[in-house]
Every structure is written in structure tokens, then in C-alpha cells.
Short mmCIF file of C-alpha atoms in Angstrom, two decimals:
data_model
loop_
_atom_site.label_atom_id
_atom_site.label_comp_id
_atom_site.label_asym_id
_atom_site.label_seq_id
_atom_site.Cartn_x
_atom_site.Cartn_y
_atom_site.Cartn_z
CA MET A 1 86.18 90.05 129.47
CA ILE A 2 89.81 90.74 128.90
CA SER A 3 91.09 91.79 132.21
CA ALA A 4 94.28 92.28 134.05
CA HIS A 5 93.23 90.33 137.08
CA THR A 6 90.86 87.53 136.32
CA PRO A 7 92.83 84.63 134.91
CA GLY A 8 89.90 83.31 132.95
CA GLY A 9 89.34 86.67 131.30
CA GLY A 10 90.24 85.51 127.84
CA HIS A 11 86.89 84.23 126.67
CA GLY A 12 85.43 86.40 123.97
CA THR A 13 83.90 89.65 125.09
CA GLY A 14 80.65 88.55 126.70
CA LEU A 15 77.40 90.28 125.88
CA PHE A 16 79.14 93.21 124.26
CA GLY A 17 80.96 90.78 122.00
CA ALA A 18 77.69 89.18 120.98
CA VAL A 19 76.21 92.58 120.19
CA LEU A 20 79.26 93.44 118.09
CA VAL A 21 79.07 90.18 116.16
CA LEU A 22 75.40 90.77 115.47
CA GLY A 23 76.06 94.38 114.45
CA ALA A 24 78.85 93.36 112.12
CA ALA A 25 76.72 90.67 110.50
CA LEU A 26 73.80 93.06 110.02
CA SER A 27 76.02 95.79 108.61
CA ALA A 28 77.63 93.42 106.15
CA ALA A 29 74.25 92.09 105.05
CA GLY A 30 72.88 95.60 104.69
CA TYR A 31 75.88 96.76 102.69
CA LEU A 32 75.75 93.81 100.31
CA ALA A 33 72.01 94.22 99.82
CA ALA A 34 72.39 97.94 99.14
CA ALA A 35 75.18 97.36 96.65
CA ALA A 36 73.15 94.68 94.90
CA ARG A 37 70.19 97.03 94.71
CA LEU A 38 72.37 99.71 93.18
CA ARG A 39 73.60 97.31 90.54
CA ARG A 40 70.11 96.07 89.74
CA ARG A 41 69.17 99.66 89.17
CA GLY A 42 71.96 99.91 86.62
CA ASP A 43 74.39 102.00 88.63
CA GLY A 44 77.99 101.05 89.09
CA TRP A 45 79.45 100.06 92.44
CA PRO A 46 82.84 98.33 92.32
CA ARG A 47 82.71 94.77 93.59
CA HIS A 48 85.95 95.06 95.51
CA ARG A 49 84.19 97.41 97.91
CA ASP A 50 81.71 94.65 98.74
CA ALA A 51 84.62 92.36 99.48
CA LEU A 52 86.36 95.01 101.58
CA PHE A 53 83.32 95.75 103.68
CA ALA A 54 82.51 92.09 104.21
CA ALA A 55 86.12 91.40 105.20
CA GLY A 56 86.12 94.29 107.64
CA CYS A 57 82.92 93.08 109.29
CA ALA A 58 84.23 89.52 109.42
CA ALA A 59 87.42 90.69 111.12
CA LEU A 60 85.40 92.69 113.61
CA ALA A 61 83.18 89.74 114.43
CA GLY A 62 86.15 87.41 114.63
CA ALA A 63 87.99 89.64 117.08
CA ALA A 64 84.87 90.11 119.18
CA ALA A 65 84.03 86.43 119.34
CA GLY A 66 87.38 84.66 119.24
CA THR A 67 90.38 84.78 121.52
CA PRO A 68 93.81 85.23 119.99
CA PRO A 69 96.65 83.28 121.60
CA GLY A 70 98.85 84.92 124.20
CA GLY A 71 98.76 86.36 127.68
CA PRO A 72 95.93 88.65 128.84
CA PHE A 73 97.63 91.88 127.80
CA THR A 74 98.61 90.53 124.39
CA VAL A 75 95.07 89.30 123.82
CA HIS A 76 93.70 92.67 124.86
CA MET A 77 96.12 94.44 122.54
CA ILE A 78 95.47 92.25 119.51
CA ARG A 79 91.75 92.74 119.96
CA HIS A 80 92.23 96.50 120.14
CA LEU A 81 94.43 96.37 117.08
CA VAL A 82 91.70 94.73 115.07
CA PHE A 83 89.01 97.08 116.37
CA ALA A 84 90.89 100.33 116.07
CA MET A 85 93.42 99.73 113.33
CA ALA A 86 92.71 96.83 111.00
CA VAL A 87 88.97 97.28 110.57
CA PRO A 88 88.59 101.08 110.13
CA PRO A 89 90.73 101.61 107.00
CA VAL A 90 89.08 98.63 105.35
CA LEU A 91 85.59 99.90 106.14
CA ALA A 92 86.51 103.45 105.11
CA ALA A 93 87.80 102.21 101.75
CA ALA A 94 84.41 100.60 101.12
CA ARG A 95 82.69 104.04 101.39
CA PRO A 96 79.59 102.90 103.27
CA VAL A 97 78.16 106.40 103.76
CA THR A 98 78.24 107.11 100.04
CA LEU A 99 76.50 103.80 99.45
CA VAL A 100 73.77 104.59 101.95
CA LEU A 101 73.23 108.03 100.42
CA ARG A 102 72.94 106.54 97.00
CA THR A 103 70.51 103.81 97.97
CA LEU A 104 68.19 105.74 100.24
CA PRO A 105 65.28 107.19 98.29
CA ALA A 106 64.84 110.95 98.46
CA GLY A 107 62.88 111.62 101.60
CA PRO A 108 63.20 112.37 105.28
CA PRO A 109 65.79 109.67 106.12
CA ARG A 110 68.18 110.79 103.45
CA ARG A 111 67.66 114.43 104.24
CA ALA A 112 68.35 113.65 107.87
CA LEU A 113 71.56 111.83 107.00
CA ARG A 114 72.65 114.72 104.80
CA ALA A 115 71.86 117.12 107.59
CA VAL A 116 73.91 115.09 110.07
CA LEU A 117 76.83 114.90 107.67
CA GLY A 118 76.68 118.61 107.03
CA SER A 119 76.19 119.59 110.65
CA ARG A 120 78.69 121.49 112.72
CA PRO A 121 79.39 118.73 115.27
CA ALA A 122 80.09 116.28 112.45
CA ALA A 123 82.44 118.76 110.84
CA LEU A 124 84.21 119.24 114.16
CA LEU A 125 84.55 115.51 114.76
CA LEU A 126 85.83 114.99 111.24
CA PHE A 127 88.46 117.70 111.61
CA PRO A 128 91.52 115.44 111.26
CA PRO A 129 93.48 116.66 114.30
CA MET A 130 90.31 116.33 116.38
CA ALA A 131 89.76 112.75 115.24
CA ALA A 132 93.41 111.95 115.89
CA ALA A 133 93.24 113.46 119.38
CA LEU A 134 90.09 111.49 120.21
CA ASP A 135 91.63 108.27 118.97
CA VAL A 136 95.16 108.38 120.37
CA GLY A 137 94.20 110.58 123.31
CA GLY A 138 91.77 107.87 124.35
CA LEU A 139 94.54 105.30 124.23
CA TRP A 140 96.82 107.45 126.38
CA LEU A 141 93.98 107.82 128.83
CA LEU A 142 93.39 104.08 128.84
CA TYR A 143 96.98 103.01 129.37
CA ARG A 144 98.38 105.85 131.39
CA THR A 145 95.59 106.29 133.93
CA PRO A 146 94.03 103.59 136.14
CA LEU A 147 91.21 103.26 133.60
CA LEU A 148 92.32 99.85 132.38
CA SER A 149 92.52 98.34 135.86
CA ARG A 150 89.19 99.92 136.82
CA SER A 151 87.45 98.44 133.81
CA ALA A 152 88.53 94.93 134.78
CA GLY A 153 85.48 93.99 136.83
CA ARG A 154 82.99 96.33 135.20
CA PRO A 155 81.48 95.03 131.98
CA LEU A 156 79.78 98.31 131.13
CA LEU A 157 82.89 100.42 131.45
CA ASP A 158 84.82 97.81 129.54
CA ALA A 159 82.28 97.79 126.73
CA ALA A 160 82.42 101.58 126.64
CA VAL A 161 86.21 101.48 126.30
CA HIS A 162 86.02 99.02 123.45
CA LEU A 163 83.29 100.99 121.75
CA HIS A 164 85.33 104.16 122.04
CA VAL A 165 88.35 102.45 120.53
CA LEU A 166 86.29 101.17 117.62
CA VAL A 167 84.36 104.37 116.94
CA SER A 168 87.33 106.70 117.29
CA GLY A 169 89.35 104.43 115.01
CA LEU A 170 86.58 104.63 112.41
CA LEU A 171 86.41 108.38 112.86
CA LEU A 172 90.13 108.78 112.29
CA ALA A 173 90.03 106.59 109.20
CA PHE A 174 87.08 108.52 107.76
CA ALA A 175 88.64 111.89 108.59
CA VAL A 176 92.05 111.03 107.17
CA CYS A 177 90.91 109.24 104.03
CA CYS A 178 88.02 111.62 103.39
CA LEU A 179 86.40 109.37 100.81
CA GLU A 180 82.83 110.20 101.74
CA PRO A 181 80.75 113.21 100.78
CA VAL A 182 81.28 115.50 103.75
CA ARG A 183 80.85 119.22 104.00
CA HIS A 184 84.45 120.17 104.30
CA ARG A 185 87.34 118.41 102.66
CA TRP A 186 90.49 119.18 104.60
CA SER A 187 93.68 119.63 102.66
CA LEU A 188 96.27 116.93 102.30
CA ALA A 189 98.54 118.76 104.73
CA TRP A 190 95.95 118.66 107.53
CA ARG A 191 95.12 115.04 106.97
CA GLY A 192 98.71 113.91 106.54
CA GLY A 193 99.81 116.00 109.51
CA ALA A 194 97.11 114.49 111.72
CA LEU A 195 98.14 111.02 110.63
CA LEU A 196 101.78 111.80 111.40
CA ALA A 197 100.95 113.15 114.85
CA ALA A 198 98.63 110.24 115.65
CA GLY A 199 101.20 107.72 114.47
CA ALA A 200 103.98 109.32 116.48
CA ALA A 201 101.90 109.52 119.66
CA HIS A 202 100.88 105.91 119.17
CA ALA A 203 104.46 104.76 118.64
CA VAL A 204 105.66 106.61 121.74
CA LEU A 205 102.88 105.10 123.83
CA ALA A 206 103.72 101.62 122.59
CA ARG A 207 107.40 102.16 123.40
CA THR A 208 106.68 103.27 126.95
CA LEU A 209 104.25 100.38 127.50
CA TYR A 210 107.12 98.07 126.69
CA ALA A 211 108.87 99.20 129.85
CA THR A 212 106.09 100.47 132.11
CA PRO A 213 102.74 98.68 132.53
CA PRO A 214 99.48 100.63 132.76
CA PRO A 215 98.98 101.82 136.34
CA GLY A 216 97.19 99.40 138.62
CA THR A 217 97.82 96.33 136.50
CA ALA A 218 100.20 93.46 137.05
CA PHE A 219 100.92 91.85 133.74
CA ALA A 220 103.85 89.49 133.30
CA THR A 221 106.84 91.23 131.72
CA ALA A 222 106.94 88.97 128.67
CA ASP A 223 103.22 89.46 128.11
CA LEU A 224 103.56 93.22 128.44
CA ARG A 225 106.46 93.37 126.03
CA ARG A 226 104.75 91.21 123.46
CA GLY A 227 101.62 93.33 123.69
CA ALA A 228 103.58 96.55 123.32
CA GLN A 229 105.33 95.23 120.24
CA TRP A 230 102.04 94.17 118.72
CA MET A 231 100.79 97.67 119.33
CA TYR A 232 103.88 99.27 117.80
CA TYR A 233 104.08 97.21 114.64
CA GLY A 234 100.34 96.88 114.24
CA GLY A 235 100.11 100.65 114.40
CA ASP A 236 102.66 100.81 111.58
CA LEU A 237 100.51 98.64 109.39
CA ALA A 238 97.41 100.71 110.06
CA GLU A 239 99.34 103.86 109.31
CA LEU A 240 100.64 102.43 106.05
CA ALA A 241 97.10 101.48 105.07
CA LEU A 242 95.71 104.93 105.85
CA ALA A 243 98.60 106.71 104.14
CA SER A 244 98.18 104.54 101.05
CA LEU A 245 94.47 105.27 100.89
CA LEU A 246 95.17 108.98 101.25
CA ALA A 247 97.90 108.97 98.62
CA ALA A 248 95.99 106.80 96.18
CA ASP A 249 93.03 109.14 96.43
CA TRP A 250 95.31 112.12 95.75
CA TYR A 251 96.83 110.30 92.78
CA ALA A 252 93.45 109.50 91.29
CA ARG A 253 92.15 113.03 91.87
CA THR A 254 95.12 114.78 90.31
CA GLY A 255 94.94 112.33 87.42
CA ARG A 256 91.32 113.19 86.78
CA ALA A 257 92.06 116.91 87.01
CA ARG A 258 94.87 116.52 84.51
CA ARG A 259 92.72 114.60 82.07
CA ARG A 260 90.02 117.23 82.32
CA ALA A 261 92.54 119.99 81.72
CA ALA A 262 93.94 118.14 78.73
CA ARG A 263 90.48 117.65 77.25
CA ARG A 264 89.66 121.29 77.77
CA GLU A 265 92.94 122.23 76.14
CA THR A 266 92.10 120.05 73.15
CA ALA A 267 88.64 121.48 72.82
CA PHE A 268 89.50 125.11 73.44
CA PRO A 269 93.20 125.75 73.00
CA GLY A 270 94.26 128.60 75.22
CA ALA A 271 91.17 128.66 77.43
CA SER A 272 91.98 126.85 80.62
CA ALA A 273 89.97 128.61 83.28
CA PRO A 274 88.37 125.74 85.17
CA ARG A 275 85.07 127.41 85.91
CA GLU A 276 84.26 128.29 82.36
CA GLY A 277 85.27 124.92 81.07
CA VAL A 278 82.15 123.14 82.16
CA ARG A 279 79.64 125.50 80.80
CA THR A 280 81.21 126.04 77.43
CA GLY A 281 82.42 122.49 77.27
CA ARG A 282 78.90 121.23 77.51
CA VAL A 283 77.80 123.23 74.52
CA ALA A 284 80.80 122.57 72.43
CA GLY A 285 81.17 119.05 73.68
CA ARG A 286 78.60 117.79 71.27
CA ARG A 287 80.05 119.50 68.30
CA VAL A 288 83.77 119.63 68.76
CA VAL A 289 84.82 116.64 70.81
CA PRO A 290 82.36 113.85 70.25
CA GLY A 291 84.56 111.44 72.21
CA CYS A 292 84.00 113.32 75.44
CA SER A 293 80.33 113.86 74.92
CA ALA A 294 79.29 111.31 77.51
CA LEU A 295 80.90 113.29 80.30
CA PHE A 296 79.70 116.60 79.00
CA ARG A 297 76.18 115.31 78.66
CA LEU A 298 76.35 114.12 82.23
CA LEU A 299 77.38 117.58 83.37
CA ALA A 300 74.78 119.16 81.16
CA SER A 301 72.01 117.05 82.64
CA HIS A 302 73.09 118.28 86.03
CA ASP A 303 72.86 121.87 84.97
CA GLN A 304 69.44 121.38 83.50
CA GLN A 305 68.28 119.70 86.60
CA ARG A 306 69.59 122.27 88.98
CA ILE A 307 68.09 125.27 87.32
CA PRO A 308 64.39 124.49 87.77
CA ALA A 309 64.75 122.96 91.22
CA PRO A 310 67.47 124.61 93.24
CA GLY A 311 65.95 123.29 96.45
CA ARG A 312 66.88 119.77 95.50
CA ARG A 313 70.50 120.53 95.79
CA GLU A 314 70.42 119.61 99.40
CA ASP A 315 69.42 116.12 98.48
CA GLU A 316 72.33 115.50 96.21
CA PRO A 317 74.96 113.50 97.96
CA GLY A 318 77.60 115.08 95.76
CA THR A 319 80.72 116.46 97.33
CA ALA A 320 82.05 117.59 94.05
CA ARG A 321 78.94 119.55 93.36
CA CYS A 322 79.23 121.67 96.43
CA GLN A 323 82.75 122.62 95.72
CA GLY A 324 82.39 124.62 92.60
CA PRO A 325 85.85 124.54 91.13
CA ARG A 326 85.86 120.79 90.53
CA PRO A 327 82.61 120.17 88.80
CA GLY A 328 83.22 116.87 87.15
CA SER A 329 85.17 114.86 89.67
CA GLY A 330 83.40 111.63 88.95
CA GLY A 331 84.62 108.41 90.44
CA HIS A 332 82.89 109.29 93.65
CA GLY A 333 79.89 108.69 91.52
CA PRO A 334 77.46 110.72 93.57
CA ASP A 335 76.43 112.48 90.40
CA ARG A 336 74.65 109.44 89.19
CA THR A 337 72.26 109.19 92.07
CA VAL A 338 70.40 112.19 90.88
CA HIS A 339 69.55 110.65 87.58
CA ARG A 340 67.69 107.80 89.18
CA SER A 341 64.57 109.87 89.39
CA ARG A 342 65.12 111.36 85.97
CA PRO A 343 65.03 108.69 83.28
CA ALA A 344 65.65 111.20 80.50
CA ALA A 345 68.80 112.52 82.04
CA ARG A 346 69.98 109.07 82.90
CA THR A 347 69.97 107.83 79.35
CA GLY A 348 72.06 110.81 78.47
CA ALA A 349 74.66 109.78 80.99
CA ALA A 350 74.66 106.16 80.00
CA GLY A 351 78.39 106.15 79.47
CA GLY A 352 79.01 107.45 82.95
CA PRO A 353 82.12 109.30 83.98
CA GLY A 354 84.03 106.05 84.03
CA ALA A 355 83.63 105.62 80.31
CA ALA A 356 84.62 109.11 79.34
CA PRO A 357 88.37 109.15 79.97
CA GLY A 358 89.08 106.22 77.71
CA ALA A 359 87.08 107.78 74.95
CA GLY A 360 89.29 110.79 74.47
CA PRO A 361 89.85 111.98 70.93
CA MET B 1 97.45 104.60 83.31
CA SER B 2 94.58 105.79 81.27
CA SER B 3 96.13 109.25 81.16
CA ARG B 4 98.22 107.91 78.31
CA SER B 5 95.24 108.17 76.01
CA VAL B 6 95.18 111.93 76.44
CA PRO B 7 97.61 113.73 74.18
CA PRO B 8 100.07 115.92 76.03
CA PRO B 9 99.75 119.68 75.73
CA PRO B 10 101.41 121.08 72.60
CA ALA B 11 104.56 122.21 74.38
CA GLY B 12 105.19 118.70 75.66
CA PRO B 13 105.77 117.77 79.28
CA LEU B 14 108.69 119.56 80.84
CA PRO B 15 111.05 117.63 83.08
CA ARG B 16 111.14 118.96 86.60
CA PRO B 17 114.63 118.43 87.93
CA GLU B 18 114.17 119.99 91.36
CA ARG B 19 111.01 118.05 92.02
CA SER B 20 112.64 114.83 90.81
CA LEU B 21 115.53 115.43 93.16
CA ALA B 22 113.31 116.25 96.13
CA VAL B 23 110.99 113.29 95.63
CA CYS B 24 113.86 110.85 95.30
CA ALA B 25 115.63 112.34 98.31
CA LEU B 26 112.46 111.70 100.30
CA LEU B 27 112.35 108.13 99.01
CA GLY B 28 116.03 107.63 99.78
CA ALA B 29 115.78 108.92 103.34
CA ALA B 30 112.69 106.83 104.04
CA ALA B 31 114.29 103.76 102.49
CA MET B 32 117.44 104.13 104.59
CA ALA B 33 115.33 104.58 107.71
CA ALA B 34 113.48 101.39 106.86
CA VAL B 35 116.73 99.52 106.19
CA ASP B 36 118.10 100.73 109.49
CA GLU B 37 115.04 99.56 111.28
CA ILE B 38 114.79 96.20 109.56
CA VAL B 39 118.47 95.29 109.64
CA PHE B 40 119.47 96.56 113.07
CA HIS B 41 116.22 96.10 114.98
CA GLN B 42 114.76 93.02 113.40
CA LEU B 43 117.61 90.99 111.97
CA LEU B 44 120.60 91.76 114.16
CA HIS B 45 118.74 92.78 117.32
CA TRP B 46 121.50 95.27 118.02
CA HIS B 47 119.14 98.04 119.03
CA HIS B 48 116.90 97.71 122.00
CA PHE B 49 113.23 98.22 121.37
CA TYR B 50 113.25 100.59 124.29
CA ASP B 51 115.64 101.12 127.10
CA ARG B 52 114.73 103.07 130.16
CA SER B 53 117.58 105.50 129.77
CA THR B 54 115.90 106.99 126.71
CA SER B 55 114.86 110.57 127.36
CA GLY B 56 111.40 111.89 126.66
CA VAL B 57 112.65 114.05 123.81
CA GLY B 58 114.52 111.13 122.34
CA LEU B 59 111.45 108.94 122.52
CA LEU B 60 109.30 111.57 120.87
CA SER B 61 111.82 112.23 118.12
CA ASP B 62 112.12 108.51 117.50
CA GLY B 63 108.37 108.09 117.28
CA LEU B 64 108.06 111.03 114.91
CA LEU B 65 110.92 109.81 112.78
CA HIS B 66 109.52 106.32 112.59
CA THR B 67 106.08 107.56 111.56
CA ALA B 68 107.57 110.05 109.12
CA GLU B 69 109.57 107.23 107.57
CA LEU B 70 106.42 105.25 106.83
CA LEU B 71 104.53 108.25 105.51
CA GLY B 72 107.61 109.29 103.50
CA LEU B 73 107.79 105.90 101.83
CA VAL B 74 104.15 106.05 100.79
CA ALA B 75 104.22 109.71 99.77
CA GLY B 76 107.50 109.30 97.89
CA PHE B 77 106.18 106.32 95.99
CA PHE B 78 103.06 108.14 94.85
CA LEU B 79 104.92 111.38 94.06
CA PHE B 80 107.39 109.37 92.01
CA ALA B 81 104.52 107.68 90.16
CA ASP B 82 103.05 111.13 89.55
CA LEU B 83 106.32 112.37 88.04
CA ARG B 84 106.44 109.35 85.74
CA ARG B 85 102.83 109.89 84.78
CA ARG B 86 103.55 113.49 83.82
CA ARG B 87 106.72 112.35 82.06
CA ALA B 88 108.45 114.98 84.15
CA LEU B 89 111.09 112.76 85.75
CA ALA B 90 114.66 113.96 85.26
CA PRO B 91 116.64 110.73 85.79
CA ALA B 92 120.04 112.26 86.58
CA HIS B 93 118.58 114.49 89.25
CA ALA B 94 116.48 111.62 90.56
CA TRP B 95 119.57 109.46 91.13
CA ALA B 96 121.36 112.33 92.78
CA GLY B 97 118.37 112.89 95.06
CA LEU B 98 118.21 109.22 95.99
CA PHE B 99 121.84 109.14 97.15
CA LEU B 100 121.52 112.48 98.92
CA GLY B 101 118.53 111.09 100.79
CA LEU B 102 120.20 107.81 101.69
CA GLY B 103 123.34 109.50 102.98
CA GLY B 104 121.49 112.38 104.54
CA PHE B 105 119.36 110.12 106.69
CA GLN B 106 122.36 108.10 107.77
CA LEU B 107 124.25 111.22 108.81
CA PHE B 108 121.21 112.58 110.63
CA ASP B 109 120.70 109.30 112.47
CA GLY B 110 124.38 108.95 113.27
CA ILE B 111 124.92 112.50 114.51
CA VAL B 112 121.60 113.73 115.89
CA ASP B 113 120.02 110.49 117.13
CA HIS B 114 123.09 108.61 118.32
CA LYS B 115 125.25 111.45 119.57
CA LEU B 116 123.14 114.50 120.34
CA LEU B 117 119.87 112.99 121.57
CA ARG B 118 121.35 109.61 122.44
CA VAL B 119 118.08 107.91 121.55
CA HIS B 120 119.87 104.65 120.91
CA GLN B 121 123.29 103.40 120.08
CA ILE B 122 124.26 101.19 117.18
CA ARG B 123 125.19 98.33 119.44
CA TYR B 124 125.19 97.76 123.15
CA GLY B 125 127.80 96.22 125.36
CA VAL B 126 130.69 97.01 123.06
CA ASP B 127 132.82 100.02 122.27
CA VAL B 128 130.72 101.84 119.68
CA THR B 129 133.43 104.15 118.32
CA GLY B 130 134.20 101.87 115.39
CA TYR B 131 130.56 101.34 114.63
CA ASP B 132 129.91 105.07 114.76
CA TRP B 133 132.74 105.82 112.38
CA ALA B 134 131.60 103.10 109.98
CA TRP B 135 127.97 104.29 110.06
CA ASN B 136 128.75 107.98 109.67
CA GLY B 137 131.49 107.32 107.12
CA ALA B 138 129.14 105.28 104.96
CA GLY B 139 126.56 108.04 105.30
CA ALA B 140 129.05 110.71 104.30
CA ALA B 141 130.19 108.65 101.32
CA LEU B 142 126.63 108.21 100.08
CA PHE B 143 125.91 111.89 100.64
CA LEU B 144 129.01 113.00 98.75
CA LEU B 145 128.17 110.63 95.91
CA GLY B 146 124.74 112.22 95.76
CA ALA B 147 126.21 115.71 95.79
CA ALA B 148 128.62 114.81 92.98
CA LEU B 149 125.77 113.34 90.93
CA ALA B 150 123.71 116.48 91.52
CA VAL B 151 126.53 118.72 90.34
CA ARG B 152 127.07 116.55 87.30
CA ALA B 153 123.36 116.44 86.49
CA ARG B 154 123.17 120.19 86.68
CA GLY B 155 126.28 120.72 84.58
CA ARG B 156 125.45 118.20 81.92
CA ALA B 157 121.92 119.18 81.17
CA PRO B 158 120.71 122.66 82.09
CA GLY B 159 117.16 121.63 81.38
CA GLY B 160 117.66 118.17 82.80
CA ARG B 161 116.18 116.86 79.62
CA THR B 162 118.93 114.91 77.91
CA ALA B 163 120.60 113.63 81.01
CA THR B 164 120.54 109.91 81.51
#
């Protein structure tokens, strides 16, 4: 394993590496199969997400199996960079949890997943400052306590450190980007603030590593400096990726909200209360604005479905649905899952939310 | 963007001069921070990546500033795109904001970072007085240009609409 002391410590990551490679391969295969199944069923799932997820898994496997060039500390750092910074934003952008929720048939497994996502511990872990503290706090612990030197001869501890780096990186990416259907969607200020704090703490740690090695280790100065610079600039790239995901999501959301408001304004000049828009829009949508009828019919089918079976609501992987004031925020696409079991409703929504905006009057 | 297909509300989109100015000031400050970092750290190697004399506060402020610069670039870009999408960009105010941001960051870096916190100097091993004057002078010039543009933008077009 990567270690400070053993000179031959640069070969892959041993058994843990093999497990990671296997896990990455299985995840990628599962994702691609699930996406293919969704498409066969007639639902949309953008192909670039397949590519993103596969690329993320490939990078993970590559970093676990291969050995980048450089001294032991640089190798260690590059591997951490891939685990904690390059892979998580890519995997988060592919929205694997949404995919799983949409492919799992209604039943105990999906209910269990929904329950886990909606549980209190999950909400706590996905609180952006919490995720940031776990991620960067772990790094401070690793490099500013004797943890790194202790893990040198202990494969289990070492594997645990790597696993923590990977999982907390994923957690931070999921919490900051917030692209999955979770119970609470934190505001942009919380998510951006957590990203800022995490980035700053990371940059400071990288700067100090440049001058002071982790306690108990004896890396060559050049190796240490190169590793610290990899950490610093690699962190920048990860931060740019996360910030771009966050901002692009905001841009798309506000765009959708604006288009909805404009449609409502066209249909009912003067009436712009968001809550009433859906209900009345659905009725009038057929008569007044035929161009938007696909979206309105989609919303209408939801309403019809929810009235006779309120208990099913728990099964819907829809974030938008739980939030009331934003009833039609498609694009996440969770709305469509529901129609799978309802052929009648599904034909009504054939256009899908994606088709509606272009079809404005 | 597909928002084009939606007709604007009857009143038409209103330009938002203050927002244009603020967004472009953010972009300007972030851009100058990036230029500073790329030119002086990467190309000229005048700054040290880290020198041991740096205080804890200085290190923290530098880390925060560096991260804020990256986030500011991304946020500014998307906010700017949002203004364009709403057709709410007031160009005169936007230019004024850009120069205010560029100069403002340079003055902040020159006075707070170099002199008050002493995070880093412009160059090491030489007398920095000339460099400091050049850096702060350029910052002040950019800032004053921005201020003049802001005054002109405000005077020329109260609504910010017809200004170019």
C-alpha cells in the first residue's frame, strides 16, 4: 500500500484495491443496465449520464489499480485526489440514486431506499456543512495527526482511511450538488457556503503540507512539495466542478420557474400565484393553451392518481412533489416513474415535461 | 436558450442596473484574482507558494480568498448568463462594475494582503516599494475608471435602458 516507510509501497492498493476495482465495475454495469432498462420502457434518461458514470467508475478503478508516477507522497496524494475529488462530482452528476429509484419496482426494496433517504441520519449527513466537515475534517485528521504514519503497516486502517476519503467525498458532492431526491433541499447559500469553507480549509491544509510534513513521516522535500501542490490545484479543479454543477442546476431551475410563470401569465393574465396555477392550469390547459397541454396533462394525471391513493405518495421518488410550491419542476423526471404502473396516465404524458417548453404558444 | 420561445411579459423585461453592476464587479474581482494568481504565481514565479513566515490569519485569508475567487468566477458567469437571459443587462453599468471589480480587488490585495496581513509580497529579494506603487497605482486607476463609468452610466440613462 502507499506508505511513508516501505519503499516498495507504490504497487496498487492490494486487496482493498481489488475490491474497489470490482465494486466500480459492478456499479458501472448496474448503472448501464438500469439506464438501458429505463429506455426500453420508454422513459428518458440522458445518455451523457451513462458516459459520466462509466467514466467515474473507470477513474476509480484506474486509481485503485494503477500507480501514478512520482514519489510515495505524490502517489498517495494523486490517488486521494481521484478518490475524493475527481470521481465524486462526476458520479453525482450522473444521479445514480434517482436512477435506482426509477428502476426499482414498487415494493419493499424501494420503500426501504426511500425510507433511508428520508431518514434523520441521512438528512444530518447531507446537511452541507456536516458533509464538508466530515470530508475536510477527515483530511486534517489524516495529515495533522500521526494517523498517516500509523496506517503505513496496517492494511485495514489504510483501507478504512481510503474508504473514508472516497465516501466523504461522495457525500460532499451529493450534499452540495443536491441533484437527487432527498427530503430537504438546502438553500444555495448553505451549499455554496459549505463549499467555500471546505475549499478554504482544503487550500490551507495543502499550503501547510508544502512546508510541514504529516507528523511521523519522512518524505523527501521535493516529493512533499509536489504532493502538496497536487492537492492544492487538484482541489481547485474539484471545487470548480462542484460549483459549476451547483450553478448550472440553479440556472436550469430558475429558467424552468420563469417559463412556468410566463406560461401562467399567458394563460391567466394577472393571476400569478404559484399554488393556484397548477390546479386551474390543468383545467384551462386543454382549452386555452393547447401548446402546453402535455405538461398540464402530466400534472393532471398526478392529481388524479394522488387522490384515490394517498398512501402511495411515499413511493414516489419525486422531490418536487413533496415541496408543494414547485409542482412541475420536471427535468428531474421523477414524475414519470409513477406512470409506469398506470398505462392510461402514461399515454397522457407522452410528451413529457421535456417536450412542453418548446411547445409554448 | 429555450426561454426565447416564451413571450416576455407585457411590460417587457426591465434592465436591472444595480444587479448588472454587482454581477460584473464580482466577475471583475474574480478575474483579477485569477490573473494575479496565474501571472505572478505560475508564469513569473514571483510569489512563493508558501513561506514559513506567513501567519495563520494570513494563510486562512489567502485560502478563503482563493476559494472565493473560484466560486466568484463560476457564480458571476452564471449570474451574468441569467441577466442576459432575462434581457435585464444594463451594459453601461456592467462595464462600470467590471472595472470597479478589477481595481477593487487589486487595491484590496495590495493594501490588505501585502501590507496589513503581509500574506505575501509581490516579489522577493528586491526592494518592493516600486512594485507596490505600480500595483496599487494600477488598481486605483482601474477603480477610478470604474467609478467614472458608473457616474456616467447613472447620469446618462436614469433607467439604464438606452445606455450603451
